[in-house]
Coordinates of C-alpha atoms in Angstrom, one line a residue:
X1 CA 21.9 0.6 -5.7
X2 CA 20.2 -2.3 -7.5
X3 CA 20.8 -4.7 -4.6
X4 CA 18.9 -2.7 -2.0
X5 CA 16.0 -1.9 -4.3
X6 CA 13.3 0.4 -3.0
X7 CA 14.7 0.4 0.5
X8 CA 17.3 3.0 -0.6
X9 CA 15.3 6.1 0.1
X10 CA 14.3 4.9 3.6
X11 CA 17.8 3.8 4.5
X12 CA 19.2 7.2 3.3
X13 CA 16.6 9.1 5.4
X14 CA 17.4 6.9 8.4
X15 CA 21.1 7.5 7.9
X16 CA 20.7 11.3 7.7
X17 CA 18.8 11.3 11.0
X18 CA 21.4 9.3 12.8
X19 CA 23.3 11.7 15.1
X20 CA 26.7 10.1 14.3
X21 CA 26.1 9.7 10.5
X22 CA 29.4 10.0 8.7
X23 CA 31.4 10.3 12.0
X24 CA 33.4 7.1 11.3
X25 CA 36.1 8.0 8.8
X26 CA 36.6 5.9 5.7
X27 CA 39.3 3.3 6.4
X28 CA 42.5 3.4 4.4
X29 CA 44.5 6.1 2.7
X30 CA 43.2 5.8 -0.8
X31 CA 42.9 8.7 -3.1
X32 CA 39.8 11.0 -3.2
X33 CA 38.0 8.8 -5.8
X34 CA 38.4 5.6 -3.7
X35 CA 37.2 7.4 -0.6
X36 CA 34.2 8.9 -2.4
X37 CA 33.3 5.4 -3.7
X38 CA 33.4 4.1 -0.1
X39 CA 31.1 7.0 1.0
X40 CA 28.6 6.2 -1.7
X41 CA 28.6 2.5 -0.7
X42 CA 27.9 3.6 2.9
X43 CA 25.2 6.0 1.8
X44 CA 27.1 9.1 3.0
X45 CA 26.3 11.0 -0.1
X46 CA 27.1 14.5 1.2
X47 CA 30.7 13.4 2.1
X48 CA 31.0 11.7 -1.3
X49 CA 29.8 14.9 -3.1
X50 CA 32.5 17.0 -1.4
X51 CA 35.3 14.7 -2.5
X52 CA 33.9 14.4 -6.1
X53 CA 33.3 18.2 -6.5
X54 CA 36.8 19.0 -8.0
X55 CA 37.0 15.7 -10.1
X56 CA 36.1 15.5 -13.7
X57 CA 37.0 11.9 -14.6
X58 CA 34.7 9.3 -16.1
X59 CA 34.9 7.3 -12.8
X60 CA 34.0 10.4 -10.8
X61 CA 30.9 11.0 -13.0
X62 CA 30.0 7.3 -12.7
X63 CA 30.1 7.6 -8.9
X64 CA 27.9 10.7 -9.1
X65 CA 25.4 8.8 -11.2
X66 CA 25.3 6.0 -8.6
X67 CA 24.7 8.5 -5.8
X68 CA 21.8 10.1 -7.8
X69 CA 20.4 6.5 -8.4
X70 CA 20.4 6.0 -4.6
X71 CA 18.4 9.2 -4.3
X72 CA 16.0 8.0 -7.0
X73 CA 16.9 10.9 -9.3
X74 CA 16.9 9.2 -12.6
X75 CA 17.4 12.2 -14.8
X76 CA 20.4 13.5 -13.0
X77 CA 21.9 10.0 -12.9
X78 CA 21.5 9.6 -16.7
X79 CA 23.0 13.0 -17.2
X80 CA 26.0 12.1 -15.1
X81 CA 26.5 8.9 -17.1
X82 CA 26.5 11.0 -20.3
X83 CA 29.2 13.2 -18.7
X84 CA 31.1 10.1 -17.8
X85 CA 31.1 8.9 -21.5
X86 CA 32.3 12.3 -22.6
X87 CA 35.1 12.1 -20.1
X88 CA 36.4 8.7 -21.1
X89 CA 40.1 8.4 -21.8
X90 CA 42.2 5.5 -23.3
X91 CA 43.6 4.9 -19.8
X92 CA 40.1 3.9 -18.6
X93 CA 40.4 0.7 -20.5
X94 CA 37.7 -1.4 -22.1
X95 CA 35.7 -2.3 -18.9
X96 CA 34.5 1.1 -17.9
X97 CA 32.4 1.8 -21.0
X98 CA 30.7 -1.6 -20.5
X99 CA 30.0 -0.7 -16.8
X100 CA 28.5 2.6 -18.0
X101 CA 26.3 0.6 -20.4
X102 CA 25.0 -1.6 -17.6
X103 CA 24.4 1.4 -15.3
X104 CA 22.5 3.2 -18.1
X105 CA 20.4 0.1 -18.9
X106 CA 19.3 -0.3 -15.3
X107 CA 18.6 3.4 -15.0
X108 CA 16.5 3.4 -18.2
X109 CA 14.5 0.5 -16.8
X110 CA 14.1 2.3 -13.4
X111 CA 12.7 5.5 -15.0
X112 CA 10.2 3.4 -17.0
X113 CA 12.0 3.5 -20.4
X114 CA 12.0 -0.2 -20.8
X115 CA 12.2 -0.3 -24.6
X116 CA 15.2 2.1 -24.5
X117 CA 17.0 -0.3 -22.1
X118 CA 17.0 -3.3 -24.4
X119 CA 19.6 -2.0 -27.0
X120 CA 21.9 -0.7 -24.3
X121 CA 22.0 -4.2 -22.7
X122 CA 22.3 -5.8 -26.1
X123 CA 25.6 -3.9 -26.7
X124 CA 27.1 -6.0 -23.8
X125 CA 25.7 -9.2 -25.1
X126 CA 27.0 -8.5 -28.6
X127 CA 30.5 -7.8 -27.3
X128 CA 30.4 -11.0 -25.3
X129 CA 29.5 -13.0 -28.5
X130 CA 32.7 -11.5 -29.9
X131 CA 34.6 -13.1 -26.9
X132 CA 35.4 -9.6 -25.6
X133 CA 36.9 -10.5 -22.2
X134 CA 35.6 -7.3 -20.5
X135 CA 32.1 -8.0 -21.7
X136 CA 32.2 -11.6 -20.6
X137 CA 32.5 -10.4 -17.0
X138 CA 29.2 -8.6 -17.3
X139 CA 27.2 -10.9 -19.6
X140 CA 25.3 -12.7 -16.9
X141 CA 24.1 -9.4 -15.4
X142 CA 23.0 -8.2 -18.9
X143 CA 21.1 -11.4 -19.5
X144 CA 19.4 -11.1 -16.1
X145 CA 18.4 -7.6 -16.9
X146 CA 17.0 -8.6 -20.3
X147 CA 14.9 -11.3 -18.6
X148 CA 13.5 -8.7 -16.1
X149 CA 12.7 -6.3 -19.0
X150 CA 10.8 -9.1 -20.8
X151 CA 8.9 -9.8 -17.5
X152 CA 8.0 -6.1 -17.0
X153 CA 6.6 -6.1 -20.6
X154 CA 4.5 -9.2 -19.8
X155 CA 6.7 -11.5 -21.9
X156 CA 7.1 -14.3 -19.4
X157 CA 7.6 -17.0 -22.1
X158 CA 10.6 -15.1 -23.4
X159 CA 12.1 -14.5 -20.0
X160 CA 11.7 -18.0 -18.6
X161 CA 14.4 -19.8 -20.5
X162 CA 16.9 -17.0 -19.8
X163 CA 16.3 -17.2 -16.1
X164 CA 16.5 -21.1 -16.1
X165 CA 19.8 -20.9 -17.9
X166 CA 21.2 -18.4 -15.4
X167 CA 19.9 -20.4 -12.4
X168 CA 21.9 -23.4 -13.6
X169 CA 25.1 -21.4 -13.4
X170 CA 27.9 -21.2 -10.9
X171 CA 26.4 -21.3 -7.4
X172 CA 28.9 -18.6 -6.3
X173 CA 27.6 -16.2 -8.9
X174 CA 25.2 -13.4 -7.7
X175 CA 23.1 -13.7 -10.9
X176 CA 22.6 -17.4 -10.4
X177 CA 21.0 -16.7 -7.1
X178 CA 19.0 -13.7 -8.4
X179 CA 17.6 -15.9 -11.3
X180 CA 16.8 -18.7 -8.9
X181 CA 15.1 -16.3 -6.6
X182 CA 12.9 -14.9 -9.4
X183 CA 11.9 -18.3 -10.6
X184 CA 10.7 -19.3 -7.2
X185 CA 9.1 -16.0 -6.2
X186 CA 5.5 -15.3 -5.6
X187 CA 5.6 -12.4 -8.0
X188 CA 6.9 -14.7 -10.7
X189 CA 4.1 -17.2 -10.0
X190 CA 1.6 -14.4 -10.3
X191 CA 3.1 -13.5 -13.7
X192 CA 4.3 -10.1 -12.5
X193 CA 7.7 -8.4 -13.1
X194 CA 10.1 -7.4 -10.4
X195 CA 8.8 -3.8 -10.3
X196 CA 11.8 -2.5 -12.3
X197 CA 10.4 1.0 -12.6
X198 CA 10.7 3.2 -9.6
X199 CA 7.4 4.4 -8.1
X200 CA 6.1 7.8 -9.0
X201 CA 7.4 10.6 -6.8
X202 CA 3.9 11.1 -5.1
X203 CA 4.0 7.5 -4.0
X204 CA 7.6 7.7 -2.8
X205 CA 6.6 10.7 -0.7
X206 CA 4.1 8.5 1.1
X207 CA 6.7 6.2 2.6
X208 CA 8.8 8.4 5.0
X209 CA 10.1 7.3 8.4
X210 CA 7.0 8.4 10.3
X211 CA 7.4 10.5 13.5
X212 CA 4.3 10.3 15.7
X213 CA 3.1 13.5 17.4
X214 CA 2.0 13.3 21.1
X215 CA -1.4 15.1 21.0
X216 CA -3.7 16.0 23.9
X217 CA -7.1 14.3 23.4
X218 CA -8.7 17.4 24.9
X219 CA -7.5 19.3 21.9
X220 CA -8.6 16.6 19.4
X221 CA -10.7 19.0 17.3
X222 CA -7.5 20.9 16.5
X223 CA -6.2 17.9 14.7
X224 CA -9.0 18.0 12.1
X225 CA -8.0 21.0 10.0
X226 CA -4.4 20.0 9.3
X227 CA -5.6 16.5 8.3
X228 CA -8.2 18.0 6.0
X229 CA -5.5 20.1 4.4
X230 CA -3.3 17.1 4.1
X231 CA -6.0 15.2 2.2
X232 CA -6.7 18.1 -0.2
X233 CA -3.0 18.5 -0.9
X234 CA -2.5 14.8 -1.7
X235 CA -5.4 14.1 -4.1
X236 CA -4.2 13.3 -7.6
X237 CA -5.3 15.1 -10.7
X238 CA -7.5 12.2 -11.7
X239 CA -9.4 12.4 -8.4
X240 CA -7.9 9.4 -6.7
X241 CA -5.9 9.3 -3.5
X242 CA -2.8 7.1 -3.9
X243 CA -2.4 3.8 -2.0
X244 CA 1.0 2.7 -0.9
X245 CA 0.2 -0.7 -2.3
X246 CA 0.8 0.7 -5.7
X247 CA 4.6 0.9 -4.8
X248 CA 5.1 -2.8 -5.7
X249 CA 3.0 -2.8 -8.9
X250 CA 3.4 -1.5 -12.4
X251 CA -0.4 -1.8 -12.9
X252 CA -2.6 1.1 -13.8
X253 CA -3.8 2.4 -10.5
X254 CA -7.3 2.5 -11.8
X255 CA -7.2 -1.3 -11.6
X256 CA -6.3 -1.4 -7.9
X257 CA -9.1 -2.3 -5.5
X258 CA -7.1 -0.8 -2.6
X259 CA -6.6 2.5 -4.4
X260 CA -10.4 2.5 -5.1
X261 CA -11.2 1.8 -1.4
X262 CA -8.7 4.5 -0.3
X263 CA -10.3 7.0 -2.6
X264 CA -13.8 6.2 -1.4
X265 CA -12.7 6.7 2.2
X266 CA -11.0 10.0 1.3
X267 CA -14.1 11.3 -0.4
X268 CA -16.4 10.2 2.5
X269 CA -14.0 11.9 5.0
X270 CA -14.5 15.2 3.1
X271 CA -18.3 15.0 2.8
X272 CA -18.7 16.8 6.1
X273 CA -16.8 19.8 4.7
X274 CA -19.0 20.5 1.6
X275 CA -19.3 24.2 2.6
X276 CA -15.7 24.4 1.5
X277 CA -15.6 24.6 -2.3
X278 CA -12.3 22.8 -2.4
X279 CA -13.6 19.9 -0.4
X280 CA -16.8 19.7 -2.6
X281 CA -14.7 19.6 -5.7
X282 CA -12.4 17.0 -4.3
X283 CA -15.4 14.8 -3.5
X284 CA -16.9 15.2 -7.0
X285 CA -13.6 14.3 -8.6
X286 CA -13.1 11.3 -6.3
X287 CA -16.6 10.0 -7.1
X288 CA -16.0 10.3 -10.9
X289 CA -12.7 8.5 -10.5
X290 CA -14.1 5.8 -8.2
X291 CA -17.1 5.0 -10.5
X292 CA -14.8 4.9 -13.5
X293 CA -12.3 2.7 -11.7
X294 CA -15.0 0.3 -10.5
X295 CA -16.3 -0.1 -14.0
X296 CA -12.9 -1.0 -15.3
X297 CA -12.3 -3.5 -12.5
X298 CA -15.5 -5.3 -13.5
X299 CA -14.4 -5.8 -17.1
X300 CA -10.6 -6.2 -16.8
X301 CA -9.2 -9.6 -15.7
X302 CA -6.7 -9.0 -12.9
X303 CA -3.6 -11.1 -12.1
X304 CA -4.2 -14.1 -9.8
X305 CA -3.8 -13.2 -6.1
X306 CA -4.0 -14.9 -2.8
X307 CA -6.3 -12.1 -1.6
X308 CA -9.5 -10.5 -2.9
X309 CA -9.6 -6.8 -2.0
X310 CA -12.7 -6.2 -4.1
X311 CA -14.8 -6.7 -0.9
X312 CA -13.2 -3.5 0.5
X313 CA -13.5 -1.4 -2.6
X314 CA -17.1 -2.3 -3.3
X315 CA -18.2 -1.9 0.4
X316 CA -16.6 1.5 0.8
X317 CA -17.7 2.8 -2.6
X318 CA -21.3 1.7 -1.7
X319 CA -21.0 3.6 1.5
X320 CA -19.8 6.7 -0.3
X321 CA -22.5 6.5 -2.9
X322 CA -25.2 6.3 -0.2
X323 CA -23.6 9.2 1.8
X324 CA -23.1 11.3 -1.4
X325 CA -26.7 10.8 -2.4
X326 CA -28.0 11.9 1.0
X327 CA -25.6 14.9 1.0
X328 CA -26.9 16.0 -2.5
X329 CA -23.5 15.5 -4.2
X330 CA -24.9 12.7 -6.4
X331 CA -28.1 12.6 -8.3
X332 CA -30.5 9.9 -7.0
X333 CA -30.9 8.2 -10.4
X334 CA -27.1 8.0 -10.7
X335 CA -26.7 6.7 -7.1
X336 CA -29.4 4.0 -7.7
X337 CA -27.7 2.8 -10.8
X338 CA -24.3 2.7 -9.1
X339 CA -25.7 1.0 -6.0
X340 CA -27.4 -1.7 -8.0
X341 CA -24.1 -2.7 -9.6
X342 CA -22.2 -2.6 -6.3
X343 CA -24.8 -4.8 -4.6
X344 CA -24.5 -7.3 -7.5
X345 CA -20.7 -7.2 -7.1
X346 CA -20.9 -7.9 -3.4
X347 CA -23.4 -10.8 -4.1
X348 CA -20.8 -12.3 -6.4
X349 CA -18.1 -12.1 -3.7
X350 CA -20.3 -13.6 -1.0
X351 CA -19.0 -17.0 0.5
X352 CA -21.3 -19.9 -0.2
X353 CA -22.0 -20.3 3.6
X354 CA -22.7 -16.5 4.0
X355 CA -20.5 -13.6 4.8
X356 CA -17.4 -12.2 3.1
X357 CA -13.6 -12.4 3.3
X358 CA -10.6 -11.0 1.5
X359 CA -8.8 -14.3 1.8
X360 CA -9.0 -16.5 -1.4
X361 CA -6.5 -19.3 -1.4
X362 CA -3.0 -20.5 -0.4
X363 CA -2.5 -22.2 -3.7
X364 CA -2.8 -20.1 -6.9
X365 CA -3.2 -23.2 -9.0
X366 CA -6.7 -23.7 -7.5
X367 CA -9.3 -22.0 -5.5
X368 CA -9.7 -23.2 -1.9
X369 CA -12.7 -25.6 -1.6
X370 CA -14.0 -23.7 1.4
X371 CA -12.8 -20.3 2.4
X372 CA -13.9 -18.8 5.7
X373 CA -15.9 -15.6 6.2
X374 CA -14.1 -12.9 8.3
X375 CA -16.1 -11.3 11.1
X376 CA -15.0 -7.7 10.6
X377 CA -15.2 -7.9 6.8
X378 CA -18.7 -9.3 6.9
X379 CA -19.8 -6.7 9.5
X380 CA -18.3 -3.9 7.3
X381 CA -20.2 -5.1 4.2
X382 CA -23.4 -5.7 6.1
X383 CA -23.3 -2.1 7.4
X384 CA -22.6 -0.7 3.9
X385 CA -25.6 -2.7 2.5
X386 CA -27.8 -1.5 5.4
X387 CA -26.8 2.1 4.8
X388 CA -27.7 1.7 1.1
X389 CA -31.1 0.2 2.1
X390 CA -31.7 3.0 4.6
X391 CA -30.9 5.6 1.8
X392 CA -33.5 3.7 -0.4
X393 CA -30.8 2.8 -2.9
X394 CA -31.2 -0.9 -2.3
X395 CA -34.4 -2.8 -1.5
X396 CA -35.2 -6.0 0.4
X397 CA -35.1 -8.0 -2.8
X398 CA -31.6 -6.9 -3.8
X399 CA -29.9 -6.4 -0.4
X400 CA -32.1 -7.9 2.3
X401 CA -31.1 -11.6 1.8
X402 CA -27.4 -10.6 1.6
X403 CA -27.7 -8.7 4.9
X404 CA -29.5 -11.6 6.6
X405 CA -27.0 -14.2 5.5
X406 CA -24.2 -11.9 6.7
X407 CA -25.9 -11.5 10.1
X408 CA -26.3 -15.3 10.3
X409 CA -22.6 -15.7 9.7
X410 CA -21.7 -13.1 12.3
X411 CA -23.9 -14.8 14.9
X412 CA -22.0 -18.1 14.2
X413 CA -18.7 -16.2 14.9
X414 CA -19.9 -14.8 18.3
X415 CA -18.8 -16.9 21.2
X416 CA -20.5 -17.6 24.5
X417 CA -18.7 -14.6 26.1
X418 CA -20.0 -12.3 23.3
X419 CA -16.6 -11.8 21.7
X420 CA -16.0 -12.7 18.0
X421 CA -13.8 -15.2 16.2
X422 CA -11.6 -13.8 13.5
X423 CA -13.2 -16.1 10.9
X424 CA -15.4 -19.0 10.4
X425 CA -16.4 -21.7 7.9
X426 CA -18.6 -24.7 8.3
X427 CA -16.7 -27.3 10.3
X428 CA -14.3 -24.8 11.8
X429 CA -14.0 -24.6 15.6
X430 CA -14.9 -21.1 16.9
X431 CA -12.1 -19.6 19.1
X432 CA -12.9 -16.0 20.1
X433 CA -10.3 -14.1 22.0
X434 CA -11.4 -11.1 24.1
X435 CA -8.2 -9.1 23.6
X436 CA -7.9 -10.0 19.9
X437 CA -11.5 -9.2 19.4
X438 CA -11.5 -6.0 21.4
X439 CA -10.7 -3.9 18.3
X440 CA -13.3 -5.5 16.0
X441 CA -16.0 -6.1 18.6
X442 CA -17.8 -2.8 18.4
X443 CA -18.0 -3.1 14.6
X444 CA -19.5 -6.6 14.7
X445 CA -22.0 -5.7 17.5
X446 CA -23.0 -2.6 15.6
X447 CA -23.8 -4.7 12.5
X448 CA -25.9 -7.1 14.6
X449 CA -27.6 -4.2 16.4
X450 CA -28.6 -2.6 13.1
X451 CA -30.1 -6.0 12.1
X452 CA -32.0 -6.3 15.4
X453 CA -29.8 -9.1 16.7
X454 CA -27.9 -7.3 19.4
X455 CA -28.7 -5.0 22.3
X456 CA -27.5 -1.7 23.7
X457 CA -25.9 -3.7 26.5
X458 CA -24.0 -5.8 24.1
X459 CA -22.8 -2.7 22.2
X460 CA -21.6 -1.1 25.5
X461 CA -19.9 -4.3 26.5
X462 CA -18.0 -4.4 23.2
X463 CA -17.0 -0.8 23.6
X464 CA -15.9 -1.5 27.2
X465 CA -13.5 -4.2 25.9
X466 CA -12.2 -1.7 23.2
X467 CA -11.5 0.9 25.9
X468 CA -9.9 -1.7 28.2
X469 CA -7.5 -2.9 25.5
X470 CA -7.1 0.4 23.7
X471 CA -3.4 0.9 24.6
X472 CA -2.5 -2.6 23.4
X473 CA -4.2 -1.8 20.1
X474 CA -2.6 1.7 19.8
X475 CA 0.8 0.2 20.6
X476 CA 0.7 -1.6 17.2
X477 CA 0.7 1.7 15.2
X478 CA 3.7 2.3 13.1
X479 CA 4.5 -1.4 12.6
X480 CA 4.5 -3.0 9.2
X481 CA 4.2 -6.5 10.5
X482 CA 0.6 -7.4 11.3
X483 CA -1.1 -9.4 14.0
X484 CA 1.8 -8.9 16.4
X485 CA -0.2 -7.7 19.4
X486 CA -1.8 -9.7 22.2
X487 CA -4.5 -12.0 20.8
X488 CA -3.5 -11.1 17.2
X489 CA -4.2 -7.4 17.5
X490 CA -2.8 -5.8 14.3
X491 CA -1.5 -2.4 13.2
X492 CA -3.5 -2.6 10.0
X493 CA -6.8 -2.2 11.8
X494 CA -6.1 0.4 14.5
X495 CA -7.8 3.3 12.7
X496 CA -10.4 1.1 11.1
X497 CA -11.4 -0.2 14.5
X498 CA -11.4 3.2 16.0
X499 CA -13.8 4.5 13.3
X500 CA -16.3 1.7 14.0
X501 CA -15.9 2.1 17.7
X502 CA -16.8 5.8 17.3
X503 CA -19.8 4.9 15.1
X504 CA -20.9 2.2 17.5
X505 CA -20.7 4.6 20.5
X506 CA -22.9 7.1 18.5
X507 CA -25.7 4.6 18.8
X508 CA -25.8 4.8 22.6
X509 CA -27.5 7.3 24.8
X510 CA -25.6 10.6 25.2
X511 CA -24.3 9.7 28.7
X512 CA -22.9 6.3 27.6
X513 CA -21.5 7.8 24.4
X514 CA -19.5 10.4 26.4
X515 CA -18.0 7.6 28.5
X516 CA -16.3 6.1 25.5
X517 CA -15.3 9.3 23.7
X518 CA -11.9 9.8 25.2
X519 CA -10.7 6.2 24.8
X520 CA -11.6 6.2 21.1
X521 CA -10.0 9.6 20.5
X522 CA -6.9 8.5 22.4
X523 CA -6.4 5.6 19.9
X524 CA -6.9 7.9 16.9
X525 CA -4.5 10.5 18.1
X526 CA -1.9 7.9 18.8
X527 CA -1.6 7.5 15.0
X528 CA -1.1 11.3 14.3
X529 CA 2.2 12.1 12.6
X530 CA 4.2 15.3 12.8
X531 CA 3.0 15.9 9.2
X532 CA -0.5 16.4 10.4
X533 CA -1.5 13.1 8.8
X534 CA -2.5 9.8 10.4
X535 CA -1.1 6.3 9.9
X536 CA -1.4 3.0 11.6
X537 CA 0.3 0.5 9.3
X538 CA 2.9 2.0 6.9
X539 CA 1.9 -0.5 4.2
X540 CA -1.6 0.9 4.2
X541 CA -0.2 4.4 4.4
X542 CA -1.2 7.9 5.2
X543 CA -4.0 8.5 2.7
X544 CA -6.2 5.7 4.0
X545 CA -5.1 6.3 7.6
X546 CA -5.9 10.1 7.4
X547 CA -9.3 9.4 5.9
X548 CA -10.2 6.8 8.6
X549 CA -9.0 9.2 11.3
X550 CA -11.1 12.1 10.0
X551 CA -14.2 9.8 9.9
X552 CA -13.5 8.5 13.4
X553 CA -13.0 12.0 14.8
X554 CA -16.2 13.3 13.2
X555 CA -18.2 10.4 14.7
X556 CA -16.5 10.7 18.1
X557 CA -16.6 14.5 18.5
X558 CA -20.1 15.2 17.2
X559 CA -22.4 16.1 20.2

């Protein structure tokens, strides 16, 4: 169960869906316990449960615990281990109690009881010091677990020598490789643990094997209500909507820029439903969470990272603040104060040559001397700043210069054929690609048009390219790997691009707008799941995907 980590739930779900799951009999003619163990190893937990049902031995309860661990049911697994201890017999020998200790220590760590796991692991290490032969077989695993526990508690200086000693061990030993892998991992360089604790249930529920639902674009309006209900059902008590990026982190989710950005999108998606008291309350709770989270992010040093997602959280929170003020959900004085801070944040994140990017560096030991601005990130932020200025929450002095420098950068990224490069920095060659740009093109042209630097013809041309390549873009949905489509089209921007295409089309005359409606809606509905939610990239997840889809459908379907 430890070896396959967080893949276990997905693998079990895939196995249950397989039409021939469990059809191949377990090889050999061992007793029921041996066959049950083989079924657990194969993930065939129902078959294992039937064989274990009449058995009351310590080994049987240990197997039940391992099956519950695969299902991420920590409490039942710990209870089964307790039953295993009570069922121990002299014939079980000295090794089984030590195995139970190890199983318990890992489980305590998995359910977040890190301090409770230390003394359990120590029992094995103490026995090994007494030259207990059974303990010696498990001592390296116990040492590795202790190192991971120290890392999870932020005690890297304590963990480091343990891992170094393990990594110098026998090359045929599993824990030698595990220690070497940790010492050379990106997580270790970032100072993070290995994510010992399992994610919270509400996060695990956001990573199913998605089944997409064929939906007639002519019935697009009928997809809205189920998506709204899905968003209302998945908001957390503190007002946030979870981001699947939290799965690999033990950090407080209030300190996650992507959770903040997801929450801002979720609240904005429900702003059009304020007549519904539930939606209004959801928006109010999300706003309170988002402003609190943003304040903490300003004052709390975060671990080093290759990427800077603050550009997304600040841009979408600024957009939410402007829209909430205009909708009467937020008092103007509060909105002005929040917007002023957000504009300052975005100013501090601006690249020296103008524009913005979420790329920071390839070497955590130093910042890159020059980092490029990304066309779509710059356009997104320029539009957020422009909306704040239109709502009179930001003036020319605070936002005007930022907008103009962003527009300058965008113009430098626009090629002779009016398509856009992915990114740019002084000295970089500009290499736009029509297919690769087709998703982001409407967004970039919209930002330039709002700044008086593009025309309705350019906007229509960009939307025409979006429509022409829409099926190539939509074909990326459901993939975790990014930039795998023609020209670098990526799954992580399918719904983001559809939203901005819909907003760009809304700027055109009614006849032109109608021409692009169906292609845009087609892309959005390609991402609809059988759960009534939307997802393009599973790593970004359903909450952000559903919010983006609702915003895109609102913009596309409005007359």
